[in-house]
mmCIF file of C-alpha atoms in Angstrom:
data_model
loop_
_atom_site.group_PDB
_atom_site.id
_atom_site.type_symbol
_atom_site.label_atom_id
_atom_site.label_comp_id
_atom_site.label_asym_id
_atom_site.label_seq_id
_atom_site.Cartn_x
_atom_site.Cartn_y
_atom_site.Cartn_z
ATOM 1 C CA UNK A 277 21.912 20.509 46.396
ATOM 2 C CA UNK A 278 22.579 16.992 47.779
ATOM 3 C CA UNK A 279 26.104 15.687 47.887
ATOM 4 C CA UNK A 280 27.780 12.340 48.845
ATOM 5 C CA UNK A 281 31.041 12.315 49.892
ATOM 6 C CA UNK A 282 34.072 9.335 50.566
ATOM 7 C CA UNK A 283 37.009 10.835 52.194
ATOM 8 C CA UNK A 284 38.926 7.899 51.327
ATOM 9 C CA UNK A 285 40.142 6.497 48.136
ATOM 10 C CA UNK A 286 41.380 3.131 48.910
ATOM 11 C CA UNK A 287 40.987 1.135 52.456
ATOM 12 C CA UNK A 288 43.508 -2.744 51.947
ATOM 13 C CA UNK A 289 42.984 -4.716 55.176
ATOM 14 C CA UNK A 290 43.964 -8.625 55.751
ATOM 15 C CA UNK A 291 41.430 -11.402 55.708
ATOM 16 C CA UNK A 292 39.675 -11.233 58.952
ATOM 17 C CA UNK A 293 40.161 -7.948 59.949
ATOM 18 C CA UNK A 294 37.344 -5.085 60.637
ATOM 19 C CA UNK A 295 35.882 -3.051 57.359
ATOM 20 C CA UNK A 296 34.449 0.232 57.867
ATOM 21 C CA UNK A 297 33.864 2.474 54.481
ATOM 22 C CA UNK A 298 33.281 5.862 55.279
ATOM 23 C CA UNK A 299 30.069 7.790 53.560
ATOM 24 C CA UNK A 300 28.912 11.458 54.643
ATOM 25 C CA UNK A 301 26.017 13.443 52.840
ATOM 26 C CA UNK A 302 24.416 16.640 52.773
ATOM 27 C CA UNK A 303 20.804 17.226 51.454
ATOM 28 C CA UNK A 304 17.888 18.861 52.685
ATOM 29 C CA UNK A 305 15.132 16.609 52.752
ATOM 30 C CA UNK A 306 15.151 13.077 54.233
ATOM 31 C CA UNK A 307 16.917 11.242 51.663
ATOM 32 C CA UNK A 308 17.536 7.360 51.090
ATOM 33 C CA UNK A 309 20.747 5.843 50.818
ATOM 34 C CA UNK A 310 22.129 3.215 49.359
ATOM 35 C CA UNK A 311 25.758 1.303 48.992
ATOM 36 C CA UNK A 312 26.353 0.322 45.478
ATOM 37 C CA UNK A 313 29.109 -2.367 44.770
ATOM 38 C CA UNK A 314 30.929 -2.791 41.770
ATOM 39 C CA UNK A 315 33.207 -6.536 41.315
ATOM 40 C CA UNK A 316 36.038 -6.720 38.833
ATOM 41 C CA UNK A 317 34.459 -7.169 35.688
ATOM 42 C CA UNK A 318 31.079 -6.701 36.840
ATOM 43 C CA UNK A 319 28.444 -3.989 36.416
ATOM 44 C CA UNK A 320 27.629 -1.853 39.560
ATOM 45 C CA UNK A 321 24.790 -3.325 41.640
ATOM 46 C CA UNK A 322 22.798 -2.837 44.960
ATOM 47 C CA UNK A 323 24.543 -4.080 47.661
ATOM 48 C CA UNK A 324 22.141 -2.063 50.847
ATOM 49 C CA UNK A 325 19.467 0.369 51.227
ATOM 50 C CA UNK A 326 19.065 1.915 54.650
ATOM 51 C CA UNK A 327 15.242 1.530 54.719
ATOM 52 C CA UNK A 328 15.821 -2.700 54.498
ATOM 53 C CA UNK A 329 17.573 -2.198 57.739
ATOM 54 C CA UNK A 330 19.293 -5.477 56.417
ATOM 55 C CA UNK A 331 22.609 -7.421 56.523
ATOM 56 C CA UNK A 332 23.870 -8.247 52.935
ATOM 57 C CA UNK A 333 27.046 -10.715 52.433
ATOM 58 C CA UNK A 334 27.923 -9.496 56.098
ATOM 59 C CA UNK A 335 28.093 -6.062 55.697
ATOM 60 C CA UNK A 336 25.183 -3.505 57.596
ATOM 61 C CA UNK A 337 25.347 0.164 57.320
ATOM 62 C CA UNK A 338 23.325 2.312 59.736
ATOM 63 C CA UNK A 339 22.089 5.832 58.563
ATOM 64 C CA UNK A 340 22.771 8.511 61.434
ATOM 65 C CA UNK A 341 20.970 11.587 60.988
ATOM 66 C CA UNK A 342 22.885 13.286 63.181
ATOM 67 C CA UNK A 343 26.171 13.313 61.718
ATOM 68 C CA UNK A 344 24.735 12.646 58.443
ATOM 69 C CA UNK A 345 26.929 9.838 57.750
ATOM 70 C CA UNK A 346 25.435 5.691 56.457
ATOM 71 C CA UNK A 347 29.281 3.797 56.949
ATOM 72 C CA UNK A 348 29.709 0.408 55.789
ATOM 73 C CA UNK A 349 30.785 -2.055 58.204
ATOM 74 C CA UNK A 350 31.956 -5.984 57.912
ATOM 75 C CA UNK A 351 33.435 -7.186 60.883
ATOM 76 C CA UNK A 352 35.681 -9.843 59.441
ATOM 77 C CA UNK A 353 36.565 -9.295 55.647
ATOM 78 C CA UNK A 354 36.997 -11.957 53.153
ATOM 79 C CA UNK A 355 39.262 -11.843 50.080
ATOM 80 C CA UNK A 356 35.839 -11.816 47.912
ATOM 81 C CA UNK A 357 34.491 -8.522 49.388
ATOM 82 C CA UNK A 358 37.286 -6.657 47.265
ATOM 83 C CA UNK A 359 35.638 -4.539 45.062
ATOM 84 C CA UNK A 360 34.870 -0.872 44.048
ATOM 85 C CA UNK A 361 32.127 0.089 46.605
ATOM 86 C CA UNK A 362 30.039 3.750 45.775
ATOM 87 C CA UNK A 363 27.546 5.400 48.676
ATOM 88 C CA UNK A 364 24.758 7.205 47.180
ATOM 89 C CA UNK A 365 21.378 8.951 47.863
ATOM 90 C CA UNK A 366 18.005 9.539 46.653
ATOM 91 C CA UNK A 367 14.893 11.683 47.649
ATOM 92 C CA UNK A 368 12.734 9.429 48.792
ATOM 93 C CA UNK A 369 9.138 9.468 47.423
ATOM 94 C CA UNK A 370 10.392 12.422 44.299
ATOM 95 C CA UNK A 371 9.056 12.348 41.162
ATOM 96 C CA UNK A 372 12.646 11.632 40.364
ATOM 97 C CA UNK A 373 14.578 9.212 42.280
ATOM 98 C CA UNK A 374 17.964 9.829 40.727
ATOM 99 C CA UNK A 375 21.051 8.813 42.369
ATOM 100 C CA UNK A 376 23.543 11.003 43.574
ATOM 101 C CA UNK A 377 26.742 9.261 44.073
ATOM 102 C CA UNK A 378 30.372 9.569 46.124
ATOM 103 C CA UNK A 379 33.662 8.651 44.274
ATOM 104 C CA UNK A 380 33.960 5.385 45.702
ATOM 105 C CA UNK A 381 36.726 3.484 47.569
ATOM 106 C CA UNK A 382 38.370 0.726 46.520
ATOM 107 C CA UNK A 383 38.541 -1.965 49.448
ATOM 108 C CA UNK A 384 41.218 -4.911 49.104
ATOM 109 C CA UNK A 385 41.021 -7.716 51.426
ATOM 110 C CA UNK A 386 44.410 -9.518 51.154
ATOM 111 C CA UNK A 387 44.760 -13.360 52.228
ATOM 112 C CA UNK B 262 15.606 -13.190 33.395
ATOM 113 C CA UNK B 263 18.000 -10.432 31.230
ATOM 114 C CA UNK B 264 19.540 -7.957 32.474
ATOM 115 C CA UNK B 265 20.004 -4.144 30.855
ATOM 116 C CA UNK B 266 22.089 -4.158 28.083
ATOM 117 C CA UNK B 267 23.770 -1.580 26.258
ATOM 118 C CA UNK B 268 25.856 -1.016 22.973
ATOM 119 C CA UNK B 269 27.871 -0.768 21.901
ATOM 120 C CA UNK B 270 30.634 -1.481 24.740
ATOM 121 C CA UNK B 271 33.408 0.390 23.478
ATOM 122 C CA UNK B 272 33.336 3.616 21.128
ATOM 123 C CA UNK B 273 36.132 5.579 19.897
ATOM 124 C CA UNK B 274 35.427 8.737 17.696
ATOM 125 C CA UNK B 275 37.241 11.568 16.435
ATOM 126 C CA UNK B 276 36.815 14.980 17.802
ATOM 127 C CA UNK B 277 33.850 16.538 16.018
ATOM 128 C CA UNK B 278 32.305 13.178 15.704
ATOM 129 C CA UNK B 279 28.693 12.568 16.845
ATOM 130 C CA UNK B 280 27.914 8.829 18.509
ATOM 131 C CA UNK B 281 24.788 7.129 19.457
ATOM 132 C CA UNK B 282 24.446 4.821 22.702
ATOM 133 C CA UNK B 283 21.869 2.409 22.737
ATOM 134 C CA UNK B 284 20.288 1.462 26.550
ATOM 135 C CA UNK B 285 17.837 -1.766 26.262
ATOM 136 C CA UNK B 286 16.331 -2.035 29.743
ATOM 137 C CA UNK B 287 14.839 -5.109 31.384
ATOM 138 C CA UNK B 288 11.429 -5.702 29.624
ATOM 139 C CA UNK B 289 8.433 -3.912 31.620
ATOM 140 C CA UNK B 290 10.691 -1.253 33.416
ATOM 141 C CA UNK B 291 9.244 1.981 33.714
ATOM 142 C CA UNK B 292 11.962 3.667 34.343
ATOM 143 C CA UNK B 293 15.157 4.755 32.705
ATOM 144 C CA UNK B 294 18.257 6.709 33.787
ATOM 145 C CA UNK B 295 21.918 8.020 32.063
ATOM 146 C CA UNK B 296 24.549 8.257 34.459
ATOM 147 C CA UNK B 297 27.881 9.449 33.076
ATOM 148 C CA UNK B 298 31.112 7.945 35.130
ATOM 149 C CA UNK B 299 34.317 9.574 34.187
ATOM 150 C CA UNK B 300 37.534 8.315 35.369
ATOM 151 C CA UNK B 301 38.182 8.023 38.918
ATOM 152 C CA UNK B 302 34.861 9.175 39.794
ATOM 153 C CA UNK B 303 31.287 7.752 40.836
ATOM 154 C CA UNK B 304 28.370 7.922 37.997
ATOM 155 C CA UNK B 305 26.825 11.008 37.429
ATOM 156 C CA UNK B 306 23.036 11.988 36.846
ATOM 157 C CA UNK B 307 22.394 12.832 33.090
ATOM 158 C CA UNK B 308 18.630 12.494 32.468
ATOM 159 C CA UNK B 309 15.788 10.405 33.519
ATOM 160 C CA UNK B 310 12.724 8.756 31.666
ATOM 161 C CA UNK B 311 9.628 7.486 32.866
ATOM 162 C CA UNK B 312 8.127 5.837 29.898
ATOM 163 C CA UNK B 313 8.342 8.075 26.743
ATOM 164 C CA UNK B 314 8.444 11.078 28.625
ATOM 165 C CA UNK B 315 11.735 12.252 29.846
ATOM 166 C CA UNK B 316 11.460 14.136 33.180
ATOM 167 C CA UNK B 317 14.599 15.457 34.038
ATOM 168 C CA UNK B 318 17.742 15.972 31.775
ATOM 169 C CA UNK B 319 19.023 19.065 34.396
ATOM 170 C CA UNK B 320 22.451 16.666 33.922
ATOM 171 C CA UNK B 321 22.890 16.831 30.203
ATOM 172 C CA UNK B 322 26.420 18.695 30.155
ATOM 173 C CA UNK B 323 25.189 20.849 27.269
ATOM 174 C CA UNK B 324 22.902 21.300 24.212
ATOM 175 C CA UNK B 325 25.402 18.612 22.635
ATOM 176 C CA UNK B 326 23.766 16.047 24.519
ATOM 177 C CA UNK B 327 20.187 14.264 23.913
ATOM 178 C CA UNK B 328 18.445 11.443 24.742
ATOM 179 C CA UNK B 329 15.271 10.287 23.394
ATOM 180 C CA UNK B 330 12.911 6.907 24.403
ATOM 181 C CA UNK B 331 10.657 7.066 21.628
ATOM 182 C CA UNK B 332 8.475 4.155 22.916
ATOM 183 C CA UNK B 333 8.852 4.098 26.140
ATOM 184 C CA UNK B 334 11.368 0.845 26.123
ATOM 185 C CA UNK B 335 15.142 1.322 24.168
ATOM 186 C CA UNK B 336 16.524 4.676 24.900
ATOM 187 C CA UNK B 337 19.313 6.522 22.786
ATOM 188 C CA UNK B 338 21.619 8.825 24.059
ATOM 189 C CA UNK B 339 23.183 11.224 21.056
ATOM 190 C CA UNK B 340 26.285 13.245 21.878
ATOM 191 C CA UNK B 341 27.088 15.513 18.752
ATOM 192 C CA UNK B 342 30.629 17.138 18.020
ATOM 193 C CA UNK B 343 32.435 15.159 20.495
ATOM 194 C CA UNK B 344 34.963 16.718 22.769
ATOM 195 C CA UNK B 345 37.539 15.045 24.482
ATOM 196 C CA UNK B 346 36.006 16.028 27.866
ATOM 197 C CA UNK B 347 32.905 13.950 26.592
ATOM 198 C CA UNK B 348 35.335 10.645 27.286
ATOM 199 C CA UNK B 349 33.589 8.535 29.823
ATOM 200 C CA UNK B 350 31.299 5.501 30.667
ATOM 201 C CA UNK B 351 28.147 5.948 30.141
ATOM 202 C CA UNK B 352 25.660 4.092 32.221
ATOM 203 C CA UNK B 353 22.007 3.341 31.772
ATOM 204 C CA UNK B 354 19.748 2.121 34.592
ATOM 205 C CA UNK B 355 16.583 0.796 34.912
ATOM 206 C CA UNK B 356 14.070 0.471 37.891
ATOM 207 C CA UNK B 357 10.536 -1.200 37.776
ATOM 208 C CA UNK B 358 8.433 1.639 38.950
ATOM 209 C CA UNK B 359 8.139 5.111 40.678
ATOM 210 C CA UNK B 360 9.180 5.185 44.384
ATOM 211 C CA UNK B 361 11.002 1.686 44.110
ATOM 212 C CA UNK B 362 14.793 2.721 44.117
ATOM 213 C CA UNK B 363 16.320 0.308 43.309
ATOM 214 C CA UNK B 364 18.149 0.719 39.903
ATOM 215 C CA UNK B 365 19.672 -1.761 37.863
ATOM 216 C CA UNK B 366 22.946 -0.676 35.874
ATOM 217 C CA UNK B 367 23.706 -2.020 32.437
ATOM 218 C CA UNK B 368 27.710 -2.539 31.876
ATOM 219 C CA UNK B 369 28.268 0.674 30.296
ATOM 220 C CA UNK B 370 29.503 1.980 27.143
ATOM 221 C CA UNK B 371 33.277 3.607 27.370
ATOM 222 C CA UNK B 372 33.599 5.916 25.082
ATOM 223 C CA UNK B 373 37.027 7.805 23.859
ATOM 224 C CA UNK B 374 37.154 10.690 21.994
ATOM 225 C CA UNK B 375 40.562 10.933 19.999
#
């Protein structure tokens, strides 16, 4: 069974300062992962994949195998990056690509 | 273009009560997904369509719960005798076509269950 997991609940840093959002997974196969983002008052939406290999709004996230971890990192945060932010993971190329997600952390960027 | 949209936003029923949540996806999407977020955690898998023909419901929580996509576009999900436990958002999601993973949410239907 595949599972996503966010130790932490809520990370508040100061404008400026270093983001890193913790995500760890388990599953068999070779999944795909993804960082979902959620705004006040907004639906949830894609913020990364790890196959783009590509920086979104500043933030990168780099799967590693290894430890089986794909952690979200801004170097310098900005007020608008607080949000509700989810990891998740896919099979890639299933007949089902349905997303298996972490709790989510709640990151607030204070000015 | 629009996005998915879903309806109603809000529902509150009475215990025993059976709802209906309506999922319109974006237009052409082949795809269709349930997610059920309770509070304090992420969404949760419920049951996937491609087309008419749904795939997967290995989420559904129990035989009180069914979905249906008749024709292959606006999908209904049916939760009969409502427990408390069944209080939630429920989230649809589309995505355009098999192997392209990138799901897009609607804004979810809260429902409470009195």
């Amino acid at each position: 069974a595949q599972r996503v997991t966010q130790p932490e609940k809520l990370l508040s840093v100061f404008k400026g300062a270093p983001v890193e959002l913790k995500c760890n997974y388990s599953y068999s196969g070779s999944p795909e992962l993804f960082w979902y983002v959620q705004y006040s008052r907004q639906r949830l939406q894609l913020l990364l994949r790890h196959i783009s290999r590509e920086s979104i709004k500043g933030f990168t996230a780099d799967l590693n195998k290894g430890e089986t971890s794909f952690h979200l990192k801004k170097p310098f945060a900005q007020e608008e990056d607080s949000a509700m932010y989810y990891c998740a993971l896919s099979q890639v190329a299933g007949a089902n690509s349905k997303l298996t997600f972490g709790k989510g952390i709640t990151l607030s960027v204070r000015p | 273009g629009a996005g998915v949209s879903q309806s109603p936003r809000y529902k509150v029923a009475k215990r025993g009560q059976d709802v209906a949540l309506r999922c319109d996806p974006i237009s052409g999407h082949v795809s269709l997904f349930w997610y059920q977020q309770a509070l304090g955690q992420g969404p949760e898998f419920l049951t996937y369509f491609q087309n008419e023909a749904q795939l997967d419901k290995s989420g559904l929580p129990s035989d009180r719960f069914f979905a249906e996509r008749p024709e292959g576009s606006v999908s209904t999900l049916k939760i009969q005798r409502t427990q408390q436990e069944d209080s939630a958002v429920y989230l649809c999601a589309s995505s355009f076509r098999e192997g392209i993973n990138e799901q897009f949410f609607g804004p979810g239907t809260r429902l409470t269950v009195l």
